[in-house]
Amino acid sequence: MKPSDLDLDDKRRAILDSTGHLLIEGGPGCGKTTIALLKALKAIETLEEGQCVLFLSFSRAAVRQITDRMQSLLTRSVRAQLEVRTFHAFFLELVRSHGRLLAGHPGVFITPDREREMRADFDGDKDAWEAECRRMAAEEGRYVFDLLAASAAQLLDGSRAVRELYSSIYPVVIVDEFQDTSTDQWQAVRALSHRSTVICLADPDQRIFGHLPGVDEERIDHAVAHLQPDCFDLSADNHRSPEGGLLSYANAVLHHRAHPRPESVTVIRYPLLWGAAPCEVRAHEALLALRGKLEAELGREPTIAVLATTNRLVASVSETISEQNVTARHVLEPVEHILHWDPELAASAGFVVASILEWPGLDRLEALSGTLKAVADYYRTKFVQRGAKNARSTVISIERSLAQLRAGKPGRTNTAKALAAAYDAGLKLAGQPVADWREARSSLSGSAELDELFKQVRMLRLLHATDLISLTLTEAWGPEDCYRDAAAQVRRALADAQLAQAEQDTVPVSLMNMHRSKGKEFDGVVIVEGHRQGRLLEDGWNDERIQATRRLLRVAITRARHRVVFVRPADALPLTR
């Protein structure tokens, strides 16, 4: 397809005819991505051999959305010259290829799970951990996730040869969601702008990551001042949900304006009475009703997202809709779905079970040492993720027990005693992975810490990794009637499962928190507000928090093409005037 084949308005033709840096602003569904792809198509016609257009975005989901859009607009040969990548993937490649210029060593990336474990040992001292990260980068060429952007920016800014190399490969760079770029990401883009043409796609009202370090609400102003781009505003256009009034309603929620609720928006209020169906069941009911309505309207199976502000509420809804629920009016059948969540704690708990599967092939000290270390690593992950002080104290007590064990003394914590008793009782494995996994998991009892691990490891089912773990353990089963190197192999398998989950295609029903929904589109959206958790708005919140939540709500509402359903408690605050 060629741009000339499309019926474009004057503004979009002016975008295609522009020859310098560009800033294209507009809301969800205004066509920023489409016109950027057409601009890329026109640029590709002038590229030399070996050159590409680089399209940078923040998430795999956004990358997938862009690549899906490419299928209908660009031919295969043209798509081969358009690289759509996340910032992280681009920076990782740059640091691995040229990190020797910074530290004298080849660049090495520290995986997120290992980073969490290392970070926990700094006892919450953020400054000390950041200093250690800088030391590892400067002296050893080892980089944590948060330093990749800074290191890439340093390479591009500090080395003319590297900068010109990448500009020669990517003479045009498109930056998606520009308003959310951090200081380091902007520095890298600015460095490339010396030789490459930069096209910024932005929506100031979708700036929902302002809580992250380096994200600046004046970033668009920085681009205008430095790039002096041709500026175009497409905010008056809406191609995603033009008839349903969703965008105008979302804007009214954002700015707290009066607005009649459109027909495409439904609000279900649930009573706060003893014995009343909880919000999760009402969400189940709303989901099935929305699915039926969209099927009738669209004549096909619709895509639906169930969104909430917290992972905890999303997980609770997931558990509820996975089973049959009975209300006074309906029998609600289970709904097959994908849960997009942060699975690190469940995976860490799985590593503990895998370490127990190694027991029959190890002596007592080696077996218990490995499992106690895995338990400590789980609580390190919990400490880093949630800042829970009791998790840090648990790590200290477990490591003290580990030291006592290695000194030939019995561990004094209930966790160490329970695991020692389980080992001494003997673990009988049959080479049947599912049954053996359950047998090993049953050893997680006898202390509050082990009880928590038992609950977390059951959450692995949400990763849909059961078959993968079973296959992995089948291959690990050895003639000594034990699973050799099970912990390491399960770690690799769960890492693959998490990656596959992040890259999977859109399915009919998806559950996720609102931040994760950014960059995605669905036929319908169910937004769930809990009574005790996951509130959308609360009296007493400061203005900054309220405005951040309203921006997030705008993102959530505008994920829908056709319909939005709110499930809210009876005492919920109104979203519009």
Coordinates of C-alpha atoms in Angstrom, one line a residue:
M1 CA 0.0 0.0 0.0
K2 CA 1.1 3.6 -0.7
P3 CA 0.1 6.7 1.1
S4 CA -1.4 7.9 -2.2
D5 CA -3.8 5.0 -2.1
L6 CA -5.5 6.4 1.0
D7 CA -7.9 9.2 1.4
L8 CA -5.9 11.5 3.7
D9 CA -6.9 14.9 4.9
D10 CA -4.7 18.0 4.5
K11 CA -3.2 17.7 7.9
R12 CA -2.0 14.1 7.4
R13 CA -0.7 15.0 3.9
A14 CA 1.3 17.8 5.5
I15 CA 2.7 15.3 8.0
L16 CA 3.8 13.0 5.1
D17 CA 5.4 16.0 3.3
S18 CA 7.3 17.2 6.3
T19 CA 11.1 16.6 6.0
G20 CA 12.4 17.4 9.5
H21 CA 11.7 16.4 13.1
L22 CA 8.0 15.9 13.9
L23 CA 5.8 16.1 17.0
I24 CA 2.4 14.4 16.5
E25 CA 0.0 14.8 19.4
G26 CA -3.4 13.3 19.9
G27 CA -5.6 11.1 22.1
P28 CA -6.4 7.3 21.9
G29 CA -7.7 6.3 18.5
C30 CA -6.7 9.5 16.7
G31 CA -4.5 7.7 14.2
K32 CA -1.0 8.6 15.5
T33 CA 0.3 5.1 14.9
T34 CA -1.2 4.8 11.4
I35 CA 0.2 8.1 10.2
A36 CA 3.6 7.3 11.7
L37 CA 3.6 4.0 9.8
L38 CA 2.7 5.8 6.6
K39 CA 5.5 8.2 7.3
A40 CA 7.8 5.2 7.9
L41 CA 6.7 3.8 4.5
K42 CA 7.6 7.0 2.7
A43 CA 11.0 7.1 4.5
I44 CA 11.7 3.5 3.6
E45 CA 11.4 4.4 -0.1
T46 CA 14.5 6.5 0.2
L47 CA 16.6 4.2 2.4
E48 CA 19.9 2.7 1.3
E49 CA 20.8 -1.0 1.7
G50 CA 21.2 -2.0 5.3
Q51 CA 19.2 1.0 6.6
C52 CA 15.9 0.7 8.6
V53 CA 13.3 2.9 10.3
L54 CA 13.4 2.4 14.1
F55 CA 10.1 2.5 16.0
L56 CA 10.6 2.6 19.7
S57 CA 7.9 1.8 22.3
F58 CA 7.7 0.9 26.0
S59 CA 6.2 -2.5 26.2
R60 CA 5.9 -5.8 24.3
A61 CA 2.2 -5.3 24.2
A62 CA 2.6 -1.9 22.4
V63 CA 5.1 -3.4 20.0
R64 CA 2.7 -6.2 19.2
Q65 CA -0.1 -3.7 18.6
I66 CA 2.1 -1.8 16.2
T67 CA 3.3 -4.9 14.3
D68 CA -0.4 -6.0 14.0
R69 CA -1.2 -2.6 12.5
M70 CA 1.7 -3.0 10.1
Q71 CA 0.2 -6.2 8.6
S72 CA -2.7 -4.3 6.9
L73 CA -0.6 -1.2 5.9
L74 CA 2.8 -2.5 4.8
T75 CA 4.0 -5.2 2.5
R76 CA 6.4 -7.9 3.8
S77 CA 9.4 -6.4 2.0
V78 CA 8.6 -3.0 3.6
R79 CA 8.0 -4.5 7.0
A80 CA 11.5 -6.0 6.8
Q81 CA 12.9 -2.4 6.9
L82 CA 10.9 -1.3 9.9
E83 CA 12.3 -2.4 13.3
V84 CA 9.7 -2.1 16.0
R85 CA 11.4 -2.6 19.4
T86 CA 11.0 -1.8 23.1
F87 CA 13.4 0.8 24.5
H88 CA 14.7 -2.0 26.8
A89 CA 15.6 -4.3 23.9
F90 CA 17.2 -1.5 21.9
F91 CA 19.3 -0.3 24.9
L92 CA 20.3 -3.9 25.9
E93 CA 21.7 -4.6 22.4
L94 CA 23.5 -1.3 22.4
V95 CA 25.1 -1.9 25.8
R96 CA 26.0 -5.5 25.0
S97 CA 27.7 -4.4 21.7
H98 CA 29.5 -1.3 22.9
G99 CA 29.6 -1.5 26.7
R100 CA 33.4 -2.1 26.6
L101 CA 33.8 1.6 25.8
L102 CA 32.3 2.5 29.2
A103 CA 33.9 -0.1 31.5
G104 CA 36.6 -1.9 29.6
H105 CA 34.5 -5.0 29.8
P106 CA 31.8 -6.5 27.5
G107 CA 28.4 -5.4 28.7
V108 CA 26.5 -8.0 30.8
F109 CA 22.9 -7.7 31.8
I110 CA 21.9 -8.8 35.4
T111 CA 18.5 -10.6 35.1
P112 CA 15.6 -9.1 37.1
D113 CA 15.2 -12.1 39.4
R114 CA 18.9 -12.0 40.3
E115 CA 18.8 -8.2 40.6
R116 CA 15.9 -8.5 43.2
E117 CA 17.9 -11.0 45.3
M118 CA 21.0 -8.8 45.2
R119 CA 19.1 -5.7 46.0
A120 CA 17.4 -7.2 49.1
D121 CA 20.8 -7.6 50.8
F122 CA 21.0 -3.8 51.0
D123 CA 18.3 -3.7 53.6
G124 CA 16.2 -1.1 51.9
D125 CA 19.1 1.4 51.6
K126 CA 18.2 2.8 48.2
D127 CA 21.2 5.1 48.0
A128 CA 23.7 2.2 48.8
W129 CA 22.0 -0.1 46.3
E130 CA 22.2 2.6 43.6
A131 CA 25.8 3.2 44.4
E132 CA 26.5 -0.5 44.0
C133 CA 24.7 -0.6 40.7
R134 CA 26.9 2.3 39.4
R135 CA 30.0 0.5 40.7
M136 CA 29.1 -2.7 39.0
A137 CA 28.5 -0.9 35.7
A138 CA 31.6 1.3 35.9
E139 CA 34.1 -1.4 37.2
E140 CA 32.6 -4.7 36.0
G141 CA 30.4 -3.8 33.0
R142 CA 27.4 -5.4 34.7
Y143 CA 24.1 -3.6 34.3
V144 CA 20.8 -3.8 36.1
F145 CA 17.6 -3.0 34.2
D146 CA 17.4 0.6 35.5
L147 CA 20.9 1.5 34.3
L148 CA 20.5 0.3 30.7
A149 CA 18.9 3.5 29.5
A150 CA 21.5 5.7 31.3
S151 CA 24.3 3.6 29.9
A152 CA 22.9 3.6 26.4
A153 CA 22.5 7.4 26.6
Q154 CA 26.0 7.8 27.8
L155 CA 27.3 5.7 24.9
L156 CA 25.3 7.7 22.3
D157 CA 26.1 11.1 23.9
G158 CA 29.7 10.4 24.6
S159 CA 30.8 8.6 21.5
R160 CA 30.4 10.2 18.2
A161 CA 31.4 7.0 16.4
V162 CA 28.6 5.0 18.1
R163 CA 26.1 7.8 17.6
E164 CA 26.9 8.0 13.9
L165 CA 26.9 4.3 13.5
Y166 CA 23.4 4.0 14.8
S167 CA 22.1 7.0 12.9
S168 CA 23.6 5.6 9.7
I169 CA 21.6 2.4 10.4
Y170 CA 18.4 4.2 11.6
P171 CA 18.1 7.5 9.7
V172 CA 14.5 7.8 11.0
V173 CA 13.5 7.1 14.6
I174 CA 9.8 7.1 15.7
V175 CA 9.2 7.3 19.5
D176 CA 5.9 6.1 20.8
E177 CA 4.3 7.5 24.0
F178 CA 6.9 10.2 24.0
Q179 CA 5.3 12.0 27.0
D180 CA 6.4 9.1 29.2
T181 CA 10.1 9.0 28.3
S182 CA 12.5 9.3 31.1
T183 CA 15.5 11.7 31.3
D184 CA 17.8 8.9 30.1
Q185 CA 15.6 7.8 27.3
W186 CA 15.2 11.4 26.1
Q187 CA 19.0 11.9 26.3
A188 CA 19.4 8.9 24.0
V189 CA 16.8 10.1 21.5
R190 CA 18.2 13.6 21.6
A191 CA 21.7 12.2 20.8
L192 CA 20.3 10.3 17.8
S193 CA 18.5 13.5 16.6
H194 CA 21.9 15.0 15.5
R195 CA 21.9 12.8 12.4
S196 CA 18.5 11.0 12.5
T197 CA 15.1 12.4 11.9
V198 CA 13.0 12.0 15.1
I199 CA 9.2 11.6 15.1
C200 CA 7.6 11.9 18.5
L201 CA 4.1 10.5 19.1
A202 CA 2.5 11.9 22.3
D203 CA -0.6 12.3 24.3
P204 CA -0.1 14.6 27.4
D205 CA -3.3 13.3 29.0
Q206 CA -1.9 9.7 28.9
R207 CA 1.0 10.5 31.2
I208 CA 0.4 7.8 33.8
F209 CA 4.0 7.0 34.7
G210 CA 4.9 10.3 36.4
H211 CA 5.7 8.3 39.6
L212 CA 8.7 6.8 37.9
P213 CA 12.2 8.4 38.2
G214 CA 13.1 10.8 35.4
V215 CA 9.6 11.0 33.9
D216 CA 8.9 14.8 33.5
E217 CA 5.6 16.4 32.7
E218 CA 7.5 19.0 30.6
R219 CA 9.1 16.4 28.4
I220 CA 7.1 17.5 25.3
D221 CA 8.3 21.1 25.9
H222 CA 11.8 19.8 26.0
A223 CA 11.3 18.2 22.6
V224 CA 9.9 21.3 21.1
A225 CA 12.8 23.4 22.4
H226 CA 15.6 21.1 21.3
L227 CA 14.2 19.5 18.1
Q228 CA 12.2 22.5 16.9
P229 CA 9.9 20.0 15.2
D230 CA 6.9 20.5 12.9
C231 CA 4.0 20.1 15.3
F232 CA 0.6 18.5 14.4
D233 CA -2.4 18.0 16.7
L234 CA -4.8 15.1 15.9
S235 CA -6.6 15.2 19.2
A236 CA -10.0 16.1 17.5
D237 CA -10.0 12.7 15.8
N238 CA -11.2 9.4 17.2
H239 CA -11.2 6.3 15.0
R240 CA -11.3 3.8 17.9
S241 CA -14.8 4.5 19.3
P242 CA -16.2 7.3 17.1
E243 CA -19.8 6.6 17.7
G244 CA -20.0 5.5 21.4
G245 CA -18.9 8.7 23.0
L246 CA -16.2 6.9 25.1
L247 CA -13.4 9.4 24.4
S248 CA -15.5 12.4 25.3
Y249 CA -16.7 10.7 28.5
A250 CA -13.1 9.7 29.4
N251 CA -12.0 13.3 28.9
A252 CA -14.8 14.4 31.2
V253 CA -13.6 11.9 33.9
L254 CA -10.1 13.2 33.4
H255 CA -11.0 16.9 33.9
H256 CA -13.9 16.2 36.3
R257 CA -16.4 17.9 34.1
A258 CA -20.2 17.4 33.8
H259 CA -21.0 14.9 31.1
P260 CA -24.1 12.7 30.5
R261 CA -23.2 9.1 30.7
P262 CA -23.3 7.7 27.1
E263 CA -25.2 4.5 26.2
S264 CA -21.8 2.8 25.7
V265 CA -21.0 3.2 29.5
T266 CA -22.8 1.1 32.1
V267 CA -22.4 1.4 35.9
I268 CA -23.3 -1.5 38.2
R269 CA -23.4 -0.6 41.9
Y270 CA -23.2 -3.5 44.4
P271 CA -24.5 -3.1 47.9
L272 CA -22.3 -3.2 51.0
L273 CA -24.6 -5.6 52.9
W274 CA -23.8 -8.8 54.8
G275 CA -24.6 -11.7 52.5
A276 CA -24.5 -9.7 49.3
A277 CA -22.5 -10.9 46.4
P278 CA -18.9 -9.6 46.6
C279 CA -17.5 -7.4 43.9
E280 CA -15.6 -10.3 42.3
V281 CA -18.9 -12.1 41.7
R282 CA -20.6 -9.0 40.3
A283 CA -17.6 -8.6 38.0
H284 CA -18.2 -12.2 36.8
E285 CA -21.8 -11.3 36.1
A286 CA -20.9 -8.1 34.4
L287 CA -18.3 -9.8 32.2
L288 CA -20.7 -12.5 31.0
A289 CA -23.4 -9.9 30.3
L290 CA -21.0 -7.7 28.4
R291 CA -19.8 -10.6 26.3
G292 CA -23.3 -11.6 25.4
K293 CA -24.2 -8.0 24.4
L294 CA -21.0 -7.6 22.3
E295 CA -21.5 -10.9 20.6
A296 CA -25.0 -9.9 19.5
E297 CA -23.8 -6.5 18.3
L298 CA -20.6 -7.5 16.5
G299 CA -21.6 -10.9 15.2
R300 CA -18.4 -12.5 16.5
E301 CA -16.5 -13.4 19.7
P302 CA -15.4 -10.1 21.3
T303 CA -12.2 -9.2 23.1
I304 CA -12.8 -8.0 26.7
A305 CA -10.4 -6.7 29.4
V306 CA -11.2 -6.7 33.1
L307 CA -9.2 -4.0 34.8
A308 CA -8.6 -2.8 38.3
T309 CA -6.1 -0.5 40.0
T310 CA -4.3 -3.2 42.0
N311 CA -2.8 -6.6 41.1
R312 CA -4.4 -8.1 44.2
L313 CA -7.9 -7.3 43.2
V314 CA -7.2 -8.5 39.6
A315 CA -5.9 -11.8 41.0
S316 CA -9.0 -12.1 43.2
V317 CA -11.3 -11.6 40.3
S318 CA -9.3 -14.1 38.3
E319 CA -9.8 -16.8 41.0
T320 CA -13.5 -16.0 41.1
I321 CA -14.3 -16.2 37.4
S322 CA -12.3 -19.4 37.1
E323 CA -15.1 -21.2 39.0
Q324 CA -18.8 -21.5 38.7
N325 CA -20.7 -18.9 40.8
V326 CA -24.3 -19.0 41.7
T327 CA -26.3 -15.8 42.4
A328 CA -30.0 -15.2 43.1
R329 CA -30.6 -14.7 39.4
H330 CA -27.9 -16.6 37.5
V331 CA -25.6 -19.5 37.4
L332 CA -22.3 -18.0 36.3
E333 CA -20.1 -20.5 34.3
P334 CA -16.3 -20.3 34.5
V335 CA -14.6 -18.0 32.0
E336 CA -11.4 -19.0 30.4
H337 CA -9.0 -16.1 30.5
I338 CA -5.4 -14.9 30.6
L339 CA -4.2 -13.0 33.7
H340 CA -1.4 -10.5 33.1
W341 CA 0.2 -10.1 36.4
D342 CA 3.6 -9.8 38.2
P343 CA 4.4 -13.5 38.8
E344 CA 7.8 -13.1 40.4
L345 CA 6.8 -14.2 43.9
A346 CA 4.9 -17.3 42.7
A347 CA 8.0 -18.2 40.6
S348 CA 10.3 -17.8 43.6
A349 CA 8.0 -20.1 45.6
G350 CA 8.2 -22.6 42.8
F351 CA 12.0 -22.6 43.0
V352 CA 11.6 -23.7 46.7
V353 CA 9.5 -26.7 45.7
A354 CA 11.9 -27.6 42.9
S355 CA 14.8 -27.5 45.4
I356 CA 12.9 -30.0 47.6
L357 CA 12.6 -32.3 44.5
E358 CA 16.4 -32.6 44.6
W359 CA 16.5 -34.0 48.2
P360 CA 16.7 -37.7 47.4
G361 CA 19.9 -37.2 45.4
L362 CA 21.6 -35.0 48.0
D363 CA 23.1 -35.4 51.5
R364 CA 21.2 -33.7 54.4
L365 CA 23.4 -30.6 54.6
E366 CA 23.4 -29.9 50.9
A367 CA 19.6 -30.6 50.5
L368 CA 18.6 -28.4 53.4
S369 CA 21.1 -25.7 52.6
G370 CA 19.7 -25.4 49.0
T371 CA 16.1 -25.2 50.2
L372 CA 16.8 -22.7 52.9
K373 CA 18.7 -20.5 50.5
A374 CA 15.7 -20.7 48.1
V375 CA 13.4 -19.7 50.9
A376 CA 15.6 -16.7 51.7
D377 CA 15.6 -15.7 48.1
Y378 CA 11.8 -15.8 48.0
Y379 CA 11.7 -13.3 50.9
R380 CA 14.4 -11.2 49.3
T381 CA 12.1 -10.9 46.3
K382 CA 9.1 -10.0 48.5
F383 CA 11.2 -7.4 50.3
V384 CA 12.3 -5.7 47.1
Q385 CA 8.8 -5.8 45.5
R386 CA 6.7 -4.8 48.5
G387 CA 9.2 -3.2 50.9
A388 CA 7.9 -5.5 53.6
K389 CA 10.2 -5.1 56.7
N390 CA 9.1 -8.5 58.0
A391 CA 10.4 -10.0 54.8
R392 CA 13.8 -8.6 55.4
S393 CA 13.8 -9.9 59.0
T394 CA 12.8 -13.3 57.7
V395 CA 15.8 -13.3 55.3
I396 CA 18.1 -12.6 58.3
S397 CA 16.6 -15.3 60.4
I398 CA 16.7 -17.9 57.6
E399 CA 20.3 -17.1 56.9
R400 CA 21.1 -17.4 60.5
S401 CA 19.6 -20.9 60.5
L402 CA 21.6 -21.7 57.4
A403 CA 24.8 -20.7 59.1
Q404 CA 23.9 -22.8 62.1
L405 CA 23.2 -25.8 59.9
R406 CA 26.5 -25.5 58.2
A407 CA 28.2 -25.3 61.6
G408 CA 26.7 -28.6 62.5
K409 CA 24.0 -27.1 64.7
P410 CA 20.3 -27.4 64.3
G411 CA 18.5 -24.4 62.9
R412 CA 16.4 -22.6 65.5
T413 CA 13.7 -21.1 63.4
N414 CA 10.4 -23.0 62.9
T415 CA 11.1 -22.9 59.2
A416 CA 14.4 -24.7 59.5
K417 CA 13.0 -27.2 62.0
A418 CA 10.0 -28.0 59.8
L419 CA 12.2 -28.5 56.7
A420 CA 14.7 -30.7 58.6
A421 CA 11.8 -32.8 59.9
A422 CA 10.4 -33.2 56.4
Y423 CA 13.8 -34.2 55.1
D424 CA 14.4 -36.7 57.9
A425 CA 10.9 -38.3 57.3
G426 CA 12.0 -39.1 53.7
L427 CA 10.6 -37.8 50.5
K428 CA 9.3 -40.6 48.3
L429 CA 9.2 -39.7 44.6
A430 CA 7.8 -41.9 41.8
G431 CA 9.0 -40.1 38.6
Q432 CA 5.5 -38.7 38.0
P433 CA 6.0 -35.0 37.9
V434 CA 2.5 -33.8 38.9
A435 CA 2.2 -36.2 41.9
D436 CA 5.9 -35.6 42.9
W437 CA 5.4 -31.8 42.7
R438 CA 2.4 -32.0 45.1
E439 CA 4.4 -34.3 47.4
A440 CA 7.3 -31.8 47.5
R441 CA 4.9 -28.9 48.0
S442 CA 3.3 -30.6 51.0
S443 CA 6.6 -30.1 52.8
L444 CA 5.8 -26.4 52.9
S445 CA 4.1 -26.5 56.3
G446 CA 5.1 -26.0 60.0
S447 CA 5.8 -22.3 60.0
A448 CA 4.1 -19.1 58.9
E449 CA 6.8 -18.6 56.3
L450 CA 6.3 -22.0 54.7
D451 CA 2.5 -21.6 54.8
E452 CA 2.9 -18.4 52.8
L453 CA 5.1 -20.2 50.3
F454 CA 2.5 -22.9 49.9
K455 CA -0.1 -20.4 49.0
Q456 CA 2.1 -18.5 46.6
V457 CA 3.3 -21.6 44.7
R458 CA -0.4 -22.5 44.0
M459 CA -0.6 -19.2 42.1
L460 CA 1.8 -20.7 39.5
R461 CA -1.3 -22.1 37.8
L462 CA -2.0 -18.5 36.7
L463 CA 1.2 -18.7 34.6
H464 CA -0.3 -21.7 32.7
A465 CA 3.0 -23.3 33.3
T466 CA 1.8 -26.6 34.6
D467 CA 2.6 -28.6 31.4
L468 CA 5.9 -26.8 31.0
I469 CA 7.0 -27.7 34.6
S470 CA 5.8 -31.3 34.1
L471 CA 7.9 -31.6 30.9
T472 CA 10.9 -30.0 32.5
L473 CA 10.7 -32.4 35.5
T474 CA 10.2 -35.4 33.2
E475 CA 13.5 -34.6 31.5
A476 CA 15.2 -34.0 34.9
W477 CA 14.2 -37.4 36.3
G478 CA 17.3 -39.6 36.7
P479 CA 18.1 -43.2 37.5
E480 CA 18.8 -42.3 41.1
D481 CA 15.1 -41.8 41.6
C482 CA 15.5 -38.0 42.0
Y483 CA 15.2 -34.9 39.9
R484 CA 18.7 -33.7 39.0
D485 CA 19.3 -30.0 39.0
A486 CA 15.5 -29.4 39.3
A487 CA 15.7 -25.9 40.8
A488 CA 17.9 -24.5 37.9
Q489 CA 15.8 -26.2 35.3
V490 CA 12.5 -25.1 36.8
R491 CA 13.9 -21.5 37.0
R492 CA 14.6 -21.6 33.3
A493 CA 11.2 -23.0 32.5
L494 CA 9.4 -20.4 34.5
A495 CA 11.4 -17.6 33.0
D496 CA 10.3 -18.9 29.6
A497 CA 6.7 -19.0 30.8
Q498 CA 6.9 -15.4 32.0
L499 CA 8.3 -14.3 28.7
A500 CA 5.7 -16.3 26.7
Q501 CA 3.0 -14.7 28.9
A502 CA 4.3 -11.2 28.1
E503 CA 4.4 -11.9 24.4
Q504 CA 1.2 -13.8 23.9
D505 CA -1.5 -12.7 21.5
T506 CA -4.7 -11.0 22.6
V507 CA -7.2 -13.6 23.8
P508 CA -11.0 -13.2 24.2
V509 CA -10.8 -12.3 27.9
S510 CA -7.8 -10.7 29.6
L511 CA -7.3 -9.5 33.2
M512 CA -4.7 -6.9 34.2
N513 CA -4.1 -3.8 36.2
M514 CA -4.9 -0.5 34.5
H515 CA -1.2 0.4 34.0
R516 CA -0.6 -2.8 32.0
S517 CA -3.6 -2.0 29.8
K518 CA -1.9 1.0 28.2
G519 CA -1.2 0.4 24.5
K520 CA -3.8 -2.3 24.2
E521 CA -7.3 -2.3 22.6
F522 CA -10.4 -4.4 23.3
D523 CA -14.0 -4.5 22.1
G524 CA -15.2 -4.0 25.7
V525 CA -13.7 -3.2 29.1
V526 CA -14.9 -4.0 32.6
I527 CA -13.5 -1.8 35.3
V528 CA -13.8 -3.2 38.8
E529 CA -13.6 -1.2 42.0
G530 CA -13.3 -3.0 45.3
H531 CA -14.8 -2.0 48.6
R532 CA -11.7 -2.3 50.7
Q533 CA -9.1 -2.5 48.0
G534 CA -8.7 -1.1 44.6
R535 CA -10.7 2.1 45.1
L536 CA -10.9 4.4 42.1
L537 CA -11.3 7.7 44.1
E538 CA -11.3 8.4 47.8
D539 CA -12.1 11.4 50.0
G540 CA -8.9 12.7 51.6
W541 CA -6.6 12.0 48.6
N542 CA -4.4 15.0 47.7
D543 CA -4.9 16.7 44.3
E544 CA -1.8 15.1 42.8
R545 CA -3.0 11.5 43.5
I546 CA -6.5 12.3 42.3
Q547 CA -5.3 13.7 39.0
A548 CA -2.9 10.8 38.5
T549 CA -5.9 8.4 39.1
R550 CA -8.1 10.3 36.7
R551 CA -5.4 10.1 34.0
L552 CA -5.2 6.3 34.7
L553 CA -9.0 6.0 34.4
R554 CA -8.9 7.8 31.0
V555 CA -6.4 5.3 29.8
A556 CA -8.6 2.4 31.1
I557 CA -11.8 3.7 29.5
T558 CA -10.2 4.4 26.2
R559 CA -9.0 0.8 25.9
A560 CA -12.5 0.0 24.7
R561 CA -13.7 0.2 21.1
H562 CA -17.4 -0.2 21.9
R563 CA -18.5 -0.6 25.5
V564 CA -17.3 0.0 29.1
V565 CA -18.9 -1.4 32.3
F566 CA -18.0 -0.2 35.7
V567 CA -18.5 -2.4 38.8
R568 CA -18.5 -0.1 41.8
P569 CA -19.5 -0.2 45.5
A570 CA -22.6 1.7 46.5
D571 CA -20.7 4.4 48.3
A572 CA -18.3 5.1 45.4
L573 CA -17.6 8.7 44.5
P574 CA -18.9 10.0 41.2
L575 CA -16.4 10.2 38.4
T576 CA -17.9 13.2 36.6
R577 CA -19.8 16.2 37.9

